[in-house]
């Protein structure tokens, strides 16, 4: 887990200077590969782009703070039910997130870093999906 955390931190730090270029790349990648999810997002995603970036930073900063992290993800998961996000959308979002990080991380990206992000995204999405499902029954 320690190695996993150092992978997440080092690659996120490498990507950080690119700021919202990363989220622009993310949305282009997501909508090009999954045009079906485009209508879920408001026509102008300017604010949303910044919120997604802020949320990612907050998640990485709290990655060792399990209680805070879980609470943040549960709230986020419950709000996503209202956005029309379905469990089956999560792998597509994860694939675009990883593609974006890989694109900007340069030498900080290795197969091990990618595995760590896939593992962390798995925990993030499972927590969000379960909270969303519990809220909708
Ligand atoms: C790790 C997974 C995800 C994270 C960290 C994340 C993060 C966020 C954040 C921070 C917001 C801003 C609003 C808020 O805080 O409630 C947001 C909005 C939104 N997200 Fe996500 N999200 C994730 C997965 C998904 C998935 C799988 C979908 C499904 C397609 C999705 C669709 C949306 C939509 C439609 C909005 C509202 C956008 C709008 O108002 O135009 N998200 N997301």
Short mmCIF file of C-alpha atoms and ligand atoms in Angstrom, two decimals:
data_model
loop_
_atom_site.label_atom_id
_atom_site.label_comp_id
_atom_site.label_asym_id
_atom_site.label_seq_id
_atom_site.Cartn_x
_atom_site.Cartn_y
_atom_site.Cartn_z
CA UNK A 1 0.00 0.00 0.00
CA UNK A 2 2.90 2.36 0.77
CA UNK A 3 4.32 1.80 -2.71
CA UNK A 4 0.87 2.35 -4.16
CA UNK A 5 0.57 5.69 -2.35
CA UNK A 6 3.98 6.87 -3.50
CA UNK A 7 3.01 6.01 -7.11
CA UNK A 8 -0.20 8.01 -6.82
CA UNK A 9 1.53 10.99 -5.24
CA UNK A 10 4.52 11.13 -7.60
CA UNK A 11 2.42 10.83 -10.75
CA UNK A 12 -0.19 13.31 -9.52
CA UNK A 13 2.59 15.81 -8.67
CA UNK A 14 4.01 15.39 -12.19
CA UNK A 15 0.60 16.12 -13.73
CA UNK A 16 -0.37 18.99 -11.39
CA UNK A 17 1.46 21.80 -13.29
CA UNK A 18 -0.76 21.13 -16.32
CA UNK A 19 -3.85 22.10 -14.30
CA UNK A 20 -7.09 22.16 -16.27
CA UNK A 21 -5.33 20.99 -19.45
CA UNK A 22 -5.61 17.56 -17.84
CA UNK A 23 -9.36 17.83 -17.28
CA UNK A 24 -9.88 19.23 -20.81
CA UNK A 25 -8.05 16.20 -22.15
CA UNK A 26 -10.12 13.96 -19.86
CA UNK A 27 -13.48 15.26 -21.15
CA UNK A 28 -12.37 15.09 -24.78
CA UNK A 29 -11.23 11.51 -24.26
CA UNK A 30 -14.40 10.55 -22.36
CA UNK A 31 -16.82 12.06 -24.90
CA UNK A 32 -14.88 10.79 -27.95
CA UNK A 33 -14.93 7.22 -26.61
CA UNK A 34 -18.37 7.33 -24.93
CA UNK A 35 -20.57 9.83 -26.79
CA UNK A 36 -23.57 8.40 -24.92
CA UNK A 37 -22.56 10.07 -21.62
CA UNK A 38 -22.25 13.59 -23.16
CA UNK A 39 -25.92 14.47 -22.54
CA UNK A 40 -25.52 13.85 -18.78
CA UNK A 41 -23.21 16.85 -18.59
CA UNK A 42 -24.45 20.42 -18.85
CA UNK A 43 -23.69 22.14 -22.15
CA UNK A 44 -21.10 24.41 -20.52
CA UNK A 45 -18.83 22.40 -18.31
CA UNK A 46 -16.44 25.20 -17.37
CA UNK A 47 -17.21 25.20 -13.63
CA UNK A 48 -17.58 21.45 -13.55
CA UNK A 49 -14.11 21.05 -15.04
CA UNK A 50 -12.59 23.00 -12.14
CA UNK A 51 -14.64 21.11 -9.54
CA UNK A 52 -13.51 17.74 -10.88
CA UNK A 53 -9.89 18.89 -10.69
CA UNK A 54 -10.35 20.22 -7.15
CA UNK A 55 -12.03 16.96 -6.12
CA UNK A 56 -9.18 14.87 -7.49
CA UNK A 57 -6.67 16.98 -5.55
CA UNK A 58 -8.74 16.62 -2.37
CA UNK A 59 -8.96 12.85 -2.82
CA UNK A 60 -5.21 12.50 -3.33
CA UNK A 61 -4.50 14.75 -0.31
CA UNK A 62 -6.77 12.67 1.90
CA UNK A 63 -5.76 9.30 0.55
CA UNK A 64 -4.40 8.12 3.90
CA UNK A 65 -7.21 9.68 5.87
CA UNK A 66 -9.63 6.78 5.36
CA UNK A 67 -12.56 8.19 7.32
CA UNK A 68 -12.53 11.60 5.57
CA UNK A 69 -11.94 9.97 2.19
CA UNK A 70 -14.80 7.50 2.60
CA UNK A 71 -17.19 10.26 3.70
CA UNK A 72 -16.22 12.43 0.70
CA UNK A 73 -16.70 9.55 -1.71
CA UNK A 74 -20.05 8.51 -0.23
CA UNK A 75 -21.39 12.06 -0.59
CA UNK A 76 -19.99 12.30 -4.11
CA UNK A 77 -21.55 8.93 -5.00
CA UNK A 78 -24.98 10.00 -3.68
CA UNK A 79 -24.82 13.26 -5.70
CA UNK A 80 -23.90 11.28 -8.83
CA UNK A 81 -27.19 9.39 -8.72
CA UNK A 82 -28.82 12.77 -9.35
CA UNK A 83 -26.49 13.39 -12.32
CA UNK A 84 -27.69 10.16 -13.95
CA UNK A 85 -24.34 8.37 -13.48
CA UNK A 86 -24.81 4.58 -13.62
CA UNK A 87 -22.50 1.86 -12.27
CA UNK A 88 -21.64 0.88 -15.84
CA UNK A 89 -20.29 4.40 -16.57
CA UNK A 90 -17.56 4.16 -13.94
CA UNK A 91 -15.10 1.97 -15.91
CA UNK A 92 -15.29 4.41 -18.85
CA UNK A 93 -14.57 7.38 -16.57
CA UNK A 94 -11.69 5.43 -14.96
CA UNK A 95 -10.20 4.60 -18.39
CA UNK A 96 -10.32 8.29 -19.45
CA UNK A 97 -8.87 9.43 -16.12
CA UNK A 98 -5.95 7.02 -16.42
CA UNK A 99 -5.40 7.95 -20.10
CA UNK A 100 -5.24 11.63 -19.09
CA UNK A 101 -2.80 11.07 -16.24
CA UNK A 102 -0.64 8.87 -18.49
CA UNK A 103 -0.63 11.54 -21.21
CA UNK A 104 0.71 14.29 -18.91
CA UNK A 105 2.82 12.37 -16.36
CA UNK A 106 5.80 11.84 -18.70
CA UNK A 107 8.59 9.77 -17.12
CA UNK A 108 6.68 9.58 -13.85
CA UNK A 109 4.33 7.08 -15.57
CA UNK A 110 5.27 3.37 -15.36
CA UNK A 111 3.24 0.14 -15.57
CA UNK A 112 3.36 -0.02 -11.75
CA UNK A 113 1.99 3.52 -11.46
CA UNK A 114 -0.83 2.57 -13.81
CA UNK A 115 -1.63 -0.50 -11.69
CA UNK A 116 -1.74 1.65 -8.56
CA UNK A 117 -4.17 4.12 -10.17
CA UNK A 118 -6.35 1.25 -11.39
CA UNK A 119 -6.46 -0.17 -7.84
CA UNK A 120 -7.24 3.21 -6.26
CA UNK A 121 -9.89 4.00 -8.89
CA UNK A 122 -11.44 0.60 -8.12
CA UNK A 123 -11.82 1.56 -4.45
CA UNK A 124 -13.09 5.07 -5.33
CA UNK A 125 -15.72 3.80 -7.75
CA UNK A 126 -16.89 0.93 -5.53
CA UNK A 127 -17.38 3.34 -2.61
CA UNK A 128 -19.26 5.87 -4.78
CA UNK A 129 -21.45 3.22 -6.45
CA UNK A 130 -22.39 1.49 -3.16
CA UNK A 131 -23.32 4.79 -1.50
CA UNK A 132 -25.39 5.74 -4.55
CA UNK A 133 -27.20 2.41 -4.56
CA UNK A 134 -27.88 2.57 -0.81
CA UNK A 135 -29.34 6.07 -1.27
CA UNK A 136 -31.66 5.07 -4.12
CA UNK A 137 -33.49 2.19 -2.38
C1 LIG B 1 -13.97 8.73 -9.54
C2 LIG B 1 -15.10 9.03 -10.10
C3 LIG B 1 -15.66 10.44 -10.17
C4 LIG B 1 -15.29 11.61 -9.54
C5 LIG B 1 -14.12 11.84 -8.57
C6 LIG B 1 -16.22 12.64 -9.98
C7 LIG B 1 -16.21 13.96 -9.56
C8 LIG B 1 -17.19 14.89 -9.83
C9 LIG B 1 -17.31 16.19 -9.21
C10 LIG B 1 -16.37 16.75 -8.16
C11 LIG B 1 -18.39 16.81 -9.74
C12 LIG B 1 -18.88 18.23 -9.39
C13 LIG B 1 -20.19 18.21 -8.65
C14 LIG B 1 -20.16 17.58 -7.26
O1 LIG B 1 -19.17 17.74 -6.51
O2 LIG B 1 -21.15 16.91 -6.93
C15 LIG B 1 -18.97 15.89 -10.70
C16 LIG B 1 -20.11 16.14 -11.47
C17 LIG B 1 -20.62 15.29 -12.40
N1 LIG B 1 -20.15 14.02 -12.70
FE1 LIG B 1 -18.63 13.06 -11.80
N2 LIG B 1 -17.11 12.08 -10.86
C18 LIG B 1 -16.80 10.74 -11.01
C19 LIG B 1 -17.45 9.81 -11.80
C20 LIG B 1 -18.47 10.10 -12.66
C21 LIG B 1 -19.12 9.14 -13.55
C22 LIG B 1 -18.78 7.65 -13.65
C23 LIG B 1 -20.07 9.82 -14.25
C24 LIG B 1 -20.96 9.22 -15.32
C25 LIG B 1 -20.93 9.56 -16.54
C26 LIG B 1 -20.02 11.22 -13.81
C27 LIG B 1 -20.84 12.24 -14.25
C28 LIG B 1 -20.95 13.48 -13.68
C29 LIG B 1 -21.96 14.47 -14.08
C30 LIG B 1 -23.02 14.27 -15.16
C31 LIG B 1 -21.77 15.60 -13.27
C32 LIG B 1 -22.57 16.91 -13.30
C33 LIG B 1 -21.98 17.75 -14.39
C34 LIG B 1 -22.83 18.94 -14.78
O3 LIG B 1 -23.52 19.53 -13.95
O4 LIG B 1 -22.73 19.25 -15.97
N3 LIG B 1 -19.04 11.35 -12.86
N4 LIG B 1 -18.23 14.74 -10.73
#
